Amino acid sequence: MLVSTFHQYIFCMKVELRLFLFFIFLFLLNAPLLLSAQETNIFDIAKYGNSNDIIKLLKRGIDINSRNELGETPLMLASEYNNDPDVIITLIKNGA
């Protein structure tokens, strides 16, 4: 059976190290999902939330100019869907 050098190296490592690397791999695999959940939050709040919700997200470091999968920014969504002018004003005052 032909086994690559990399596979031989992984097989010879201690179990703890293999588990550690496995969990690092799983984390890196799911990191985009974690980021997209945060970004979705800013888009939902821009559409349906209020200015206080926007300020809370800004304090947590959310990118106010991020774009969703359709290329829309929170400001674009707020101006289209949200009836609260304070949301739009808050977004603009904070760099959107």
PDB file of C-alpha atoms in Angstrom:
ATOM      1  CA  MET A   1       0.000   0.000   0.000  1.00  0.00           C
ATOM      2  CA  LEU A   2       1.365   3.366  -1.008  1.00  0.00           C
ATOM      3  CA  VAL A   3       1.151   5.944   1.786  1.00  0.00           C
ATOM      4  CA  SER A   4       2.416   9.488   1.458  1.00  0.00           C
ATOM      5  CA  THR A   5       5.035  10.909   3.791  1.00  0.00           C
ATOM      6  CA  PHE A   6       2.479  13.335   5.176  1.00  0.00           C
ATOM      7  CA  HIS A   7       0.109  10.518   6.118  1.00  0.00           C
ATOM      8  CA  GLN A   8       2.952   8.596   7.761  1.00  0.00           C
ATOM      9  CA  TYR A   9       3.862  11.690   9.763  1.00  0.00           C
ATOM     10  CA  ILE A  10       0.273  12.242  10.926  1.00  0.00           C
ATOM     11  CA  PHE A  11      -0.104   8.576  11.844  1.00  0.00           C
ATOM     12  CA  CYS A  12       3.019   8.647  14.035  1.00  0.00           C
ATOM     13  CA  MET A  13       1.976  11.746  15.992  1.00  0.00           C
ATOM     14  CA  LYS A  14       0.617  11.428  19.478  1.00  0.00           C
ATOM     15  CA  VAL A  15      -3.141  11.133  19.835  1.00  0.00           C
ATOM     16  CA  GLU A  16      -3.424  14.427  21.720  1.00  0.00           C
ATOM     17  CA  LEU A  17      -1.664  16.342  18.976  1.00  0.00           C
ATOM     18  CA  ARG A  18      -3.806  14.705  16.301  1.00  0.00           C
ATOM     19  CA  LEU A  19      -6.957  15.666  18.200  1.00  0.00           C
ATOM     20  CA  PHE A  20      -5.701  19.214  18.647  1.00  0.00           C
ATOM     21  CA  LEU A  21      -4.991  19.573  14.933  1.00  0.00           C
ATOM     22  CA  PHE A  22      -8.369  18.047  14.121  1.00  0.00           C
ATOM     23  CA  PHE A  23     -10.199  20.624  16.261  1.00  0.00           C
ATOM     24  CA  ILE A  24      -8.149  23.455  14.754  1.00  0.00           C
ATOM     25  CA  PHE A  25      -9.158  22.180  11.327  1.00  0.00           C
ATOM     26  CA  LEU A  26     -12.839  22.094  12.336  1.00  0.00           C
ATOM     27  CA  PHE A  27     -12.635  25.616  13.744  1.00  0.00           C
ATOM     28  CA  LEU A  28     -11.046  26.962  10.570  1.00  0.00           C
ATOM     29  CA  LEU A  29     -13.647  25.159   8.516  1.00  0.00           C
ATOM     30  CA  ASN A  30     -16.477  26.826  10.464  1.00  0.00           C
ATOM     31  CA  ALA A  31     -14.921  30.286  10.928  1.00  0.00           C
ATOM     32  CA  PRO A  32     -16.670  31.753   7.853  1.00  0.00           C
ATOM     33  CA  LEU A  33     -19.997  30.553   9.242  1.00  0.00           C
ATOM     34  CA  LEU A  34     -19.326  32.354  12.515  1.00  0.00           C
ATOM     35  CA  LEU A  35     -18.459  35.566  10.693  1.00  0.00           C
ATOM     36  CA  SER A  36     -21.453  35.365   8.415  1.00  0.00           C
ATOM     37  CA  ALA A  37     -23.745  34.969  11.437  1.00  0.00           C
ATOM     38  CA  GLN A  38     -22.388  38.227  12.885  1.00  0.00           C
ATOM     39  CA  GLU A  39     -22.701  40.014   9.571  1.00  0.00           C
ATOM     40  CA  THR A  40     -26.251  38.745   9.091  1.00  0.00           C
ATOM     41  CA  ASN A  41     -27.078  40.307  12.432  1.00  0.00           C
ATOM     42  CA  ILE A  42     -26.084  43.798  11.231  1.00  0.00           C
ATOM     43  CA  PHE A  43     -28.183  43.345   8.096  1.00  0.00           C
ATOM     44  CA  ASP A  44     -31.250  42.185  10.012  1.00  0.00           C
ATOM     45  CA  ILE A  45     -30.937  45.044  12.481  1.00  0.00           C
ATOM     46  CA  ALA A  46     -30.482  47.544   9.659  1.00  0.00           C
ATOM     47  CA  LYS A  47     -33.728  46.268   8.148  1.00  0.00           C
ATOM     48  CA  TYR A  48     -35.862  45.814  11.265  1.00  0.00           C
ATOM     49  CA  GLY A  49     -34.040  47.241  14.305  1.00  0.00           C
ATOM     50  CA  ASN A  50     -33.578  50.647  15.870  1.00  0.00           C
ATOM     51  CA  SER A  51     -30.642  53.019  16.277  1.00  0.00           C
ATOM     52  CA  ASN A  52     -29.781  51.676  19.752  1.00  0.00           C
ATOM     53  CA  ASP A  53     -29.326  48.201  18.267  1.00  0.00           C
ATOM     54  CA  ILE A  54     -26.995  49.630  15.618  1.00  0.00           C
ATOM     55  CA  ILE A  55     -24.934  51.403  18.304  1.00  0.00           C
ATOM     56  CA  LYS A  56     -24.629  48.163  20.310  1.00  0.00           C
ATOM     57  CA  LEU A  57     -23.280  46.358  17.261  1.00  0.00           C
ATOM     58  CA  LEU A  58     -20.840  49.165  16.514  1.00  0.00           C
ATOM     59  CA  LYS A  59     -19.473  48.922  20.056  1.00  0.00           C
ATOM     60  CA  ARG A  60     -18.856  45.219  19.411  1.00  0.00           C
ATOM     61  CA  GLY A  61     -16.789  46.109  16.358  1.00  0.00           C
ATOM     62  CA  ILE A  62     -19.115  45.041  13.568  1.00  0.00           C
ATOM     63  CA  ASP A  63     -18.086  46.386  10.157  1.00  0.00           C
ATOM     64  CA  ILE A  64     -20.739  48.934   9.243  1.00  0.00           C
ATOM     65  CA  ASN A  65     -19.760  48.839   5.567  1.00  0.00           C
ATOM     66  CA  SER A  66     -19.788  45.070   5.138  1.00  0.00           C
ATOM     67  CA  ARG A  67     -21.769  43.642   2.254  1.00  0.00           C
ATOM     68  CA  ASN A  68     -24.095  40.666   2.174  1.00  0.00           C
ATOM     69  CA  GLU A  69     -24.058  37.982  -0.508  1.00  0.00           C
ATOM     70  CA  LEU A  70     -26.057  40.300  -2.799  1.00  0.00           C
ATOM     71  CA  GLY A  71     -23.582  43.174  -2.355  1.00  0.00           C
ATOM     72  CA  GLU A  72     -25.935  45.235  -0.187  1.00  0.00           C
ATOM     73  CA  THR A  73     -24.682  47.316   2.749  1.00  0.00           C
ATOM     74  CA  PRO A  74     -26.568  47.901   6.008  1.00  0.00           C
ATOM     75  CA  LEU A  75     -27.258  51.477   4.876  1.00  0.00           C
ATOM     76  CA  MET A  76     -28.813  50.259   1.640  1.00  0.00           C
ATOM     77  CA  LEU A  77     -31.073  47.839   3.513  1.00  0.00           C
ATOM     78  CA  ALA A  78     -32.037  50.400   6.155  1.00  0.00           C
ATOM     79  CA  SER A  79     -33.008  52.954   3.526  1.00  0.00           C
ATOM     80  CA  GLU A  80     -35.116  50.388   1.679  1.00  0.00           C
ATOM     81  CA  TYR A  81     -36.825  48.498   4.521  1.00  0.00           C
ATOM     82  CA  ASN A  82     -36.563  50.406   7.800  1.00  0.00           C
ATOM     83  CA  ASN A  83     -39.111  53.151   8.517  1.00  0.00           C
ATOM     84  CA  ASP A  84     -37.031  54.618  11.371  1.00  0.00           C
ATOM     85  CA  PRO A  85     -34.971  57.574  10.076  1.00  0.00           C
ATOM     86  CA  ASP A  86     -32.762  57.398  13.196  1.00  0.00           C
ATOM     87  CA  VAL A  87     -31.332  54.099  11.956  1.00  0.00           C
ATOM     88  CA  ILE A  88     -30.215  55.708   8.701  1.00  0.00           C
ATOM     89  CA  ILE A  89     -28.867  58.767  10.519  1.00  0.00           C
ATOM     90  CA  THR A  90     -26.935  56.571  12.981  1.00  0.00           C
ATOM     91  CA  LEU A  91     -25.415  54.545  10.149  1.00  0.00           C
ATOM     92  CA  ILE A  92     -24.338  57.668   8.260  1.00  0.00           C
ATOM     93  CA  LYS A  93     -22.926  59.365  11.378  1.00  0.00           C
ATOM     94  CA  ASN A  94     -20.806  56.280  12.011  1.00  0.00           C
ATOM     95  CA  GLY A  95     -19.221  56.121   8.590  1.00  0.00           C
ATOM     96  CA  ALA A  96     -21.641  54.192   6.400  1.00  0.00           C
TER      97      ALA A  96
END
